[in-house]
Amino acid sequence: MKKYKILFLLNSKVQLENIVVNGWVRTKRDSSGFSFIEVNDGSCLKNIQIIAENKLGNYIDIKKLSTGSAVTVYGDLAESKGSGQKWEVLATKIDIISIASDSYPLQKKRHTDEYLRTIAHLRPRTNKYGAVFRIRSELSFAIHKFFRDKGFKYIHTPIITGSDCEGAGEMFKVTVMDQEKAINKNGQADDLQDFFGKPASLTVSGQLSAEMLALALGDVYTFGPTFRAENSNTRRHAAEFWMIEPEMVFCDINDDMDLGEQTIKYLTDYALKECKEDLELFATFVDKELLKNLENICLSDFERLPYEEAVKILIKSKEKFEYEVSFGKDLQAEHENYLAAQYFKKPVILYNYPKSIKPFYMRLNDDDKTVAAMDILVPGIGELIGGSQREERLDVLELRMEECGLLKENYWWYLDSRRFGTVPHSGFGLGFERLLMLVTGIKNIRDVIPFPRTPGNIEF
């Protein structure tokens, strides 16, 4: 007998004999002489119906099966006599792997997202979260396919770092010291006694390291977890999240904007084509406009305008924003959503931001006020991509580091890359969870990552 995934069986063109199906019971209904068991193995949204006759040797135990129980089914794939499904399995044998307790918390009803977050270890078994995490898997593959097809090399950058890429200081400290005992004469923790002999943190970005490999291998990308110790409980922020970070050499900010637009369009189109069944669930129960919005992203030419023009549009809009808008201030989510969702009604790329609100590594423009930075804003999400052309001029980079209060000796290796064969290069960071929010219509980042890490929440 051959094992089959339910996804394969449901798409089968012919009847199959002597098959094996593993899965979990979603529902069971007993009838006269039969039991109808809906089984799902996670391979797709739909269940497959198992027909268990009372002549099976362990039928008494089969009738005890409850939602959440695990089974192995042996039998034949046959055309269904009932409505709603093409195929069903006529069981010749059912092995009961385990019977779920009566206290199993996932019953045949809709549960709130808030409740399901309290049982994050079980929520992937629901239709909604099973669909989310299948889409997450498919788009992870699509990311690698997209960049590989473009000739990018996949690289791995450190998770533990001694550098603060963004300069914001919101980093998780990594230490093995007893903080009360390892104190220096100034009453502070003595980092010389720590594992690395200097302060270490979880990374907020792999960018600085990616630049080093790009200057040797050509175009590269990294895709992995990043961390930010920001005490924020908004629906868009998490302490642990995944970032897609490509780095291109011999290119400028315009090339960076082109790649960002291509990336979003490719991944959105991929989801529409490869995740149809799961997306239909979200289009039905989460966001009625989802498919139309995703198609709009694929077909639109992203609007491009300088940050300064965007600020003028926001000021002239007469909208009552919670946060004031003025040149030199970072845009908030409400400003980003107004531009993308209301004003342009499509994705928007803003560029040439004030240097005062951007990190040291972004290339200084000739006006000495702005840097070659760009953000891509999408309707319903706001900022999805943040990137820039990197400052390749050693003298300018050193001045920017001084302005930002960074010690050059901590970045000696980064400065070396500007001394030895520097070239114009650009890159960006794309938040994977925000991409999933865009694709599914889900409004809270906690619901697109299996085990969300947020302030006060590390239960699982």
Coordinates of C-alpha atoms in Angstrom, one line a residue:
M1 CA 0.0 0.0 0.0
K2 CA 1.2 3.5 -0.8
K3 CA 0.9 6.6 1.4
Y4 CA -0.8 9.6 -0.1
K5 CA -1.3 13.2 1.0
I6 CA -4.9 14.4 1.0
L7 CA -4.0 17.2 -1.4
F8 CA -3.0 14.6 -4.0
L9 CA -6.0 12.5 -3.5
L10 CA -8.5 15.4 -3.8
N11 CA -6.9 16.3 -7.1
S12 CA -6.7 12.8 -8.4
K13 CA -8.0 12.1 -11.9
V14 CA -8.7 8.4 -11.3
Q15 CA -9.8 6.0 -8.6
L16 CA -7.0 4.5 -6.5
E17 CA -6.9 1.2 -4.7
N18 CA -5.0 0.1 -1.6
I19 CA -4.0 3.6 -0.4
V20 CA -2.9 4.8 3.0
V21 CA -3.9 8.2 4.5
N22 CA -2.7 9.6 7.8
G23 CA -4.3 12.6 9.5
W24 CA -6.4 14.0 12.3
V25 CA -10.1 13.8 12.8
R26 CA -11.9 17.1 12.2
T27 CA -15.5 15.7 12.6
K28 CA -17.2 12.4 12.9
R29 CA -20.9 11.5 12.3
D30 CA -22.3 8.1 13.0
S31 CA -25.1 6.6 10.9
S32 CA -26.9 3.3 10.7
G33 CA -24.1 0.8 9.9
F34 CA -21.6 3.6 9.0
S35 CA -19.4 6.3 10.4
F36 CA -18.5 9.4 8.3
I37 CA -15.1 10.7 9.4
E38 CA -13.6 14.0 8.1
V39 CA -9.8 13.7 8.1
N40 CA -7.2 16.4 7.4
D41 CA -3.4 16.0 7.2
G42 CA -2.5 19.7 6.8
S43 CA -1.6 19.4 3.2
C44 CA -4.6 21.5 2.1
L45 CA -7.6 23.3 3.4
K46 CA -10.2 20.6 2.5
N47 CA -10.8 17.4 4.4
I48 CA -11.3 14.0 2.9
Q49 CA -14.3 11.9 3.9
I50 CA -13.7 8.4 5.3
I51 CA -16.5 5.9 5.1
A52 CA -16.0 3.4 8.0
E53 CA -18.5 0.4 7.9
N54 CA -19.5 -1.3 11.1
K55 CA -18.0 -4.6 9.8
L56 CA -14.5 -3.2 10.5
G57 CA -12.9 -5.2 13.3
N58 CA -12.4 -2.3 15.7
Y59 CA -15.6 -0.4 14.8
I60 CA -16.5 -0.1 18.5
D61 CA -13.3 1.9 19.0
I62 CA -13.7 3.8 15.8
K63 CA -17.0 5.2 17.2
K64 CA -15.1 6.6 20.1
L65 CA -13.0 8.8 17.8
S66 CA -13.3 12.5 18.7
T67 CA -12.2 15.8 17.1
G68 CA -8.4 16.0 17.2
S69 CA -7.8 12.2 17.3
A70 CA -5.1 10.8 15.0
V71 CA -5.7 7.9 12.6
T72 CA -4.1 5.9 9.8
V73 CA -6.7 4.9 7.2
Y74 CA -6.3 2.0 4.7
G75 CA -8.7 1.6 1.8
D76 CA -9.7 2.7 -1.7
L77 CA -10.3 6.1 -3.2
A78 CA -13.8 6.1 -4.8
E79 CA -16.2 8.6 -6.3
S80 CA -18.3 10.2 -3.6
K81 CA -22.0 9.4 -3.5
G82 CA -22.6 12.5 -1.4
S83 CA -22.5 16.2 -2.5
G84 CA -19.7 18.6 -1.7
Q85 CA -16.8 16.3 -2.6
K86 CA -15.6 14.4 -5.6
W87 CA -13.7 11.6 -3.8
E88 CA -14.0 9.7 -0.6
V89 CA -12.1 6.8 1.0
L90 CA -13.8 3.5 1.6
A91 CA -11.9 2.2 4.6
T92 CA -10.8 -1.4 4.8
K93 CA -8.9 -0.8 8.0
I94 CA -8.4 2.1 10.4
D95 CA -5.6 2.2 12.9
I96 CA -6.3 4.5 15.8
I97 CA -3.0 6.3 16.7
S98 CA -4.5 8.4 19.5
I99 CA -7.8 9.6 20.8
A100 CA -8.0 13.3 21.8
S101 CA -9.3 14.1 25.2
D102 CA -12.8 15.5 25.6
S103 CA -11.1 18.7 26.8
Y104 CA -9.7 19.3 23.2
P105 CA -10.2 23.1 22.9
L106 CA -10.8 23.3 19.1
Q107 CA -14.4 22.4 18.4
K108 CA -16.5 22.8 15.2
K109 CA -17.1 26.5 15.7
R110 CA -15.4 29.8 15.0
H111 CA -12.9 30.9 17.7
T112 CA -11.7 34.4 18.1
D113 CA -8.1 35.3 17.2
E114 CA -7.6 36.5 20.7
Y115 CA -8.5 33.1 22.1
L116 CA -6.5 31.2 19.6
R117 CA -3.4 33.2 20.5
T118 CA -3.7 31.7 24.0
I119 CA -3.4 28.2 22.4
A120 CA -0.9 29.0 19.7
H121 CA 0.4 25.5 19.9
L122 CA -2.9 24.2 18.7
R123 CA -4.2 27.0 16.4
P124 CA -2.3 25.7 13.3
R125 CA -5.0 22.9 13.3
T126 CA -7.8 25.4 12.5
N127 CA -8.7 26.2 8.9
K128 CA -7.5 29.8 9.1
Y129 CA -4.2 29.2 10.7
G130 CA -3.5 26.1 8.6
A131 CA -4.0 28.3 5.6
V132 CA -1.8 31.1 6.9
F133 CA 1.1 28.8 7.6
R134 CA 0.8 27.0 4.2
I135 CA 1.0 30.4 2.5
R136 CA 4.0 31.2 4.7
S137 CA 5.7 28.1 3.5
E138 CA 4.9 28.7 -0.2
L139 CA 6.1 32.3 -0.1
S140 CA 9.3 31.3 1.7
F141 CA 10.0 29.0 -1.3
A142 CA 9.0 31.8 -3.7
I143 CA 11.5 34.2 -2.1
H144 CA 14.4 31.8 -2.8
K145 CA 13.1 31.1 -6.3
F146 CA 12.8 34.8 -7.2
F147 CA 16.3 35.7 -6.1
R148 CA 18.0 32.6 -7.4
D149 CA 16.4 33.1 -10.8
K150 CA 17.9 36.6 -10.8
G151 CA 21.4 35.3 -10.0
F152 CA 21.5 36.3 -6.3
K153 CA 23.5 34.2 -3.9
Y154 CA 21.8 33.1 -0.7
I155 CA 24.0 34.0 2.3
H156 CA 23.7 33.6 6.1
T157 CA 24.5 36.6 8.3
P158 CA 25.1 36.5 12.1
I159 CA 22.2 36.4 14.5
I160 CA 24.5 37.5 17.4
T161 CA 26.2 40.8 16.6
G162 CA 28.4 43.5 18.1
S163 CA 27.0 46.2 15.8
D164 CA 23.8 48.3 15.9
C165 CA 22.9 48.6 12.3
E166 CA 20.0 51.0 12.8
G167 CA 21.5 53.0 15.5
A168 CA 18.3 53.0 17.5
G169 CA 19.7 51.0 20.5
E170 CA 16.5 48.8 20.7
M171 CA 18.5 45.5 20.8
F172 CA 18.3 42.4 23.0
K173 CA 21.5 42.0 24.9
V174 CA 23.2 38.6 24.8
T175 CA 25.1 37.7 27.9
V176 CA 26.2 34.7 30.1
M177 CA 27.2 36.9 33.0
D178 CA 25.7 37.0 36.5
Q179 CA 24.8 40.7 36.3
E180 CA 25.1 41.3 40.0
K181 CA 28.6 39.8 40.3
A182 CA 30.3 41.0 37.1
I183 CA 30.5 44.7 37.9
N184 CA 33.4 47.0 37.1
K185 CA 34.7 49.9 39.2
N186 CA 32.1 52.2 37.6
G187 CA 29.3 50.1 38.9
Q188 CA 28.4 48.8 35.5
A189 CA 28.4 45.3 34.0
D190 CA 32.0 44.4 32.9
D191 CA 31.7 43.3 29.3
L192 CA 35.3 42.1 29.3
Q193 CA 34.2 39.3 31.5
D194 CA 31.4 38.3 29.2
F195 CA 31.4 35.5 26.6
F196 CA 32.6 37.6 23.7
G197 CA 34.6 40.1 25.7
K198 CA 32.5 43.0 24.5
P199 CA 28.8 43.9 24.3
A200 CA 26.7 41.5 22.1
S201 CA 23.1 41.6 21.0
L202 CA 20.6 39.9 18.8
T203 CA 20.7 41.4 15.3
V204 CA 18.1 43.9 14.0
S205 CA 19.4 43.4 10.5
G206 CA 21.8 41.4 8.5
Q207 CA 22.6 44.3 6.2
L208 CA 26.1 45.3 7.2
S209 CA 27.3 41.8 6.9
A210 CA 25.4 41.3 3.6
E211 CA 27.3 44.3 2.2
M212 CA 30.6 42.5 2.9
L213 CA 29.6 39.4 1.0
A214 CA 28.0 41.5 -1.9
L215 CA 31.4 43.2 -2.4
A216 CA 32.9 39.8 -3.0
L217 CA 30.1 37.6 -4.5
G218 CA 28.0 40.2 -6.3
D219 CA 24.3 40.3 -5.7
V220 CA 23.3 38.5 -2.5
Y221 CA 20.3 38.2 -0.2
T222 CA 19.7 37.0 3.3
F223 CA 16.4 35.7 4.7
G224 CA 16.1 35.0 8.4
P225 CA 15.0 36.1 11.9
T226 CA 15.8 39.5 13.3
F227 CA 15.0 41.0 16.6
R228 CA 14.0 44.4 18.1
A229 CA 13.5 45.2 21.8
E230 CA 10.9 47.8 21.1
N231 CA 8.3 48.0 23.8
S232 CA 5.4 48.2 21.3
N233 CA 2.1 46.4 21.3
T234 CA 0.8 47.7 17.9
R235 CA -0.6 45.2 15.4
R236 CA 2.4 45.8 13.1
H237 CA 5.3 45.2 15.5
A238 CA 6.8 42.0 17.1
A239 CA 10.1 41.5 18.9
E240 CA 11.1 38.6 16.6
F241 CA 10.3 38.8 12.9
W242 CA 11.8 37.6 9.6
M243 CA 13.4 39.9 7.1
I244 CA 14.3 39.5 3.4
E245 CA 17.4 41.6 2.7
P246 CA 18.9 41.7 -0.8
E247 CA 22.1 43.6 -1.5
M248 CA 23.1 44.6 -5.1
V249 CA 26.4 45.9 -6.3
F250 CA 27.2 48.4 -9.1
C251 CA 23.7 50.0 -8.7
D252 CA 22.0 53.0 -7.3
I253 CA 18.8 54.0 -5.6
N254 CA 16.7 53.7 -8.8
D255 CA 17.9 50.1 -9.2
D256 CA 16.9 49.5 -5.6
M257 CA 13.4 50.8 -6.2
D258 CA 13.0 48.7 -9.3
L259 CA 14.0 45.5 -7.4
G260 CA 11.7 46.3 -4.5
E261 CA 8.7 46.8 -6.9
Q262 CA 9.6 43.6 -8.8
T263 CA 9.9 41.6 -5.5
I264 CA 6.5 42.7 -4.2
K265 CA 4.7 42.0 -7.5
Y266 CA 6.4 38.6 -8.0
L267 CA 5.5 37.4 -4.5
T268 CA 1.9 38.7 -4.7
D269 CA 1.4 37.1 -8.1
Y270 CA 2.9 33.8 -6.9
A271 CA 0.5 33.7 -4.0
L272 CA -2.5 34.3 -6.3
K273 CA -1.4 31.5 -8.6
E274 CA -0.1 28.9 -6.1
C275 CA -2.3 29.5 -3.0
K276 CA -5.7 29.9 -4.6
E277 CA -7.7 27.7 -2.2
D278 CA -6.2 29.1 0.9
L279 CA -6.5 32.7 -0.3
E280 CA -10.2 32.1 -1.1
L281 CA -10.7 31.4 2.6
F282 CA -9.3 34.8 3.5
A283 CA -11.3 36.5 0.7
T284 CA -14.5 35.0 2.1
F285 CA -14.0 35.4 5.9
V286 CA -11.3 38.1 6.4
D287 CA -11.3 40.7 3.6
K288 CA -13.9 40.7 0.8
E289 CA -11.7 43.0 -1.3
L290 CA -8.5 40.9 -0.8
L291 CA -8.2 39.4 -4.3
K292 CA -9.0 42.6 -6.0
N293 CA -6.4 44.4 -3.9
L294 CA -3.8 41.8 -4.7
E295 CA -4.5 42.0 -8.4
N296 CA -4.2 45.7 -8.3
I297 CA -0.7 45.5 -6.8
C298 CA 0.3 43.1 -9.6
L299 CA -1.0 45.3 -12.3
S300 CA -0.1 48.8 -11.0
D301 CA 3.0 50.8 -11.8
F302 CA 4.0 51.9 -8.3
E303 CA 3.9 55.7 -7.7
R304 CA 7.3 57.3 -7.1
L305 CA 7.8 60.7 -5.4
P306 CA 10.2 62.4 -3.1
Y307 CA 9.5 62.4 0.7
E308 CA 9.2 66.2 0.5
E309 CA 6.4 66.0 -2.0
A310 CA 4.6 63.4 0.1
V311 CA 4.8 65.7 3.1
K312 CA 3.2 68.5 1.1
I313 CA 0.4 66.2 0.0
L314 CA -0.3 65.2 3.6
I315 CA -0.4 68.8 4.8
K316 CA -2.7 69.9 2.0
S317 CA -5.0 66.9 2.6
K318 CA -6.6 68.6 5.6
E319 CA -6.9 65.1 7.1
K320 CA -7.1 65.1 10.9
F321 CA -4.0 63.0 11.7
E322 CA -3.1 62.0 15.2
Y323 CA 0.6 62.9 14.5
E324 CA 1.7 66.2 13.1
V325 CA 3.2 66.2 9.6
S326 CA 6.3 68.3 8.8
F327 CA 9.5 68.0 6.9
G328 CA 12.1 66.3 9.0
K329 CA 9.7 64.0 10.9
D330 CA 9.3 60.3 10.2
L331 CA 5.9 59.4 8.7
Q332 CA 3.6 57.4 10.8
A333 CA 1.4 54.5 9.8
E334 CA -1.6 56.8 9.4
H335 CA 0.3 59.0 7.0
E336 CA 1.6 56.0 5.0
N337 CA -1.9 54.4 4.7
Y338 CA -3.4 57.7 3.6
L339 CA -0.9 58.0 0.8
A340 CA -1.2 54.4 -0.4
A341 CA -4.8 53.5 0.3
Q342 CA -6.6 56.9 -0.1
Y343 CA -4.6 59.3 -2.2
F344 CA -2.9 57.1 -4.8
K345 CA -4.9 53.9 -4.2
K346 CA -1.9 51.8 -5.1
P347 CA 1.6 51.1 -3.8
V348 CA 3.8 54.2 -3.4
I349 CA 7.6 54.5 -3.3
L350 CA 8.9 57.5 -1.3
Y351 CA 12.6 58.5 -1.7
N352 CA 15.2 61.1 -0.6
Y353 CA 14.4 61.2 3.1
P354 CA 16.0 63.8 5.5
K355 CA 19.3 62.5 6.7
S356 CA 18.3 63.4 10.3
I357 CA 15.8 60.5 10.5
K358 CA 17.9 57.9 8.7
P359 CA 20.9 55.7 9.6
F360 CA 24.5 56.5 9.0
Y361 CA 25.0 54.1 6.1
M362 CA 22.6 55.7 3.6
R363 CA 24.2 57.7 0.8
L364 CA 24.2 61.5 1.3
N365 CA 22.6 63.4 -1.6
D366 CA 24.2 66.5 -3.1
D367 CA 21.8 68.8 -1.2
D368 CA 23.5 67.7 2.1
K369 CA 20.0 67.5 3.6
T370 CA 18.6 64.2 2.3
V371 CA 19.9 60.7 1.7
A372 CA 19.2 58.2 -1.1
A373 CA 16.7 56.2 1.0
M374 CA 13.4 54.7 -0.2
D375 CA 10.4 53.2 1.4
I376 CA 7.6 51.2 -0.4
L377 CA 4.2 51.7 1.1
V378 CA 1.3 49.4 0.3
P379 CA -2.5 49.9 1.0
G380 CA -3.6 48.4 4.2
I381 CA -0.1 47.8 5.6
G382 CA 1.9 51.0 5.2
E383 CA 5.6 50.5 5.0
L384 CA 6.5 47.1 3.5
I385 CA 10.1 47.8 2.3
G386 CA 12.7 50.1 3.6
G387 CA 16.0 50.5 1.7
S388 CA 18.7 52.8 0.4
Q389 CA 21.8 53.3 -1.7
R390 CA 24.7 52.7 0.7
E391 CA 27.3 55.4 1.3
E392 CA 30.4 54.1 -0.5
R393 CA 32.6 57.2 0.0
L394 CA 34.8 56.7 3.0
D395 CA 35.2 60.3 4.0
V396 CA 31.5 61.0 3.8
L397 CA 30.7 57.7 5.7
E398 CA 33.1 58.7 8.5
L399 CA 31.5 62.1 8.8
R400 CA 28.0 60.6 9.0
M401 CA 29.1 58.2 11.7
E402 CA 30.4 61.1 13.7
E403 CA 27.1 63.0 13.3
C404 CA 25.2 59.9 14.5
G405 CA 27.5 59.5 17.5
L406 CA 29.0 56.1 16.5
L407 CA 32.5 55.1 17.4
K408 CA 34.4 54.4 14.2
E409 CA 36.6 51.8 15.9
N410 CA 33.5 49.6 16.4
Y411 CA 33.0 49.6 12.7
W412 CA 36.6 49.3 11.5
W413 CA 35.7 46.3 9.3
Y414 CA 32.8 48.1 7.7
L415 CA 35.1 51.1 6.9
D416 CA 37.6 48.7 5.5
S417 CA 35.1 47.8 2.8
R418 CA 35.2 51.4 1.6
R419 CA 39.0 51.4 1.6
F420 CA 39.5 48.3 -0.5
G421 CA 37.5 48.2 -3.8
T422 CA 34.4 50.0 -2.9
V423 CA 31.6 50.3 -5.4
P424 CA 28.1 51.9 -5.5
H425 CA 25.6 49.4 -4.0
S426 CA 22.1 49.3 -2.7
G427 CA 19.7 47.1 -0.8
F428 CA 16.5 46.9 1.3
G429 CA 14.7 45.0 4.0
L430 CA 11.3 43.5 3.4
G431 CA 9.4 42.4 6.5
F432 CA 8.1 38.9 5.8
E433 CA 5.3 39.0 8.3
R434 CA 4.0 42.3 6.8
L435 CA 4.1 40.7 3.4
L436 CA 1.9 37.9 4.8
M437 CA -0.5 40.4 6.3
L438 CA -0.8 42.0 2.9
V439 CA -1.4 38.7 1.1
T440 CA -3.9 37.3 3.6
G441 CA -5.7 40.5 4.7
I442 CA -4.9 39.6 8.3
K443 CA -4.6 42.8 10.4
N444 CA -2.4 41.7 13.3
I445 CA 1.2 40.5 12.9
R446 CA 0.7 38.1 15.8
D447 CA -1.5 36.0 13.5
V448 CA 0.9 35.4 10.6
I449 CA 3.8 34.0 12.7
P450 CA 3.4 30.6 14.5
F451 CA 4.6 31.7 17.9
P452 CA 4.7 35.5 18.2
R453 CA 7.2 37.2 20.5
T454 CA 5.8 40.5 21.8
P455 CA 6.2 42.4 25.1
G456 CA 5.2 40.1 28.0
N457 CA 4.5 37.2 25.7
I458 CA 7.0 34.3 25.3
E459 CA 4.7 31.4 26.4
F460 CA 5.4 28.9 23.7

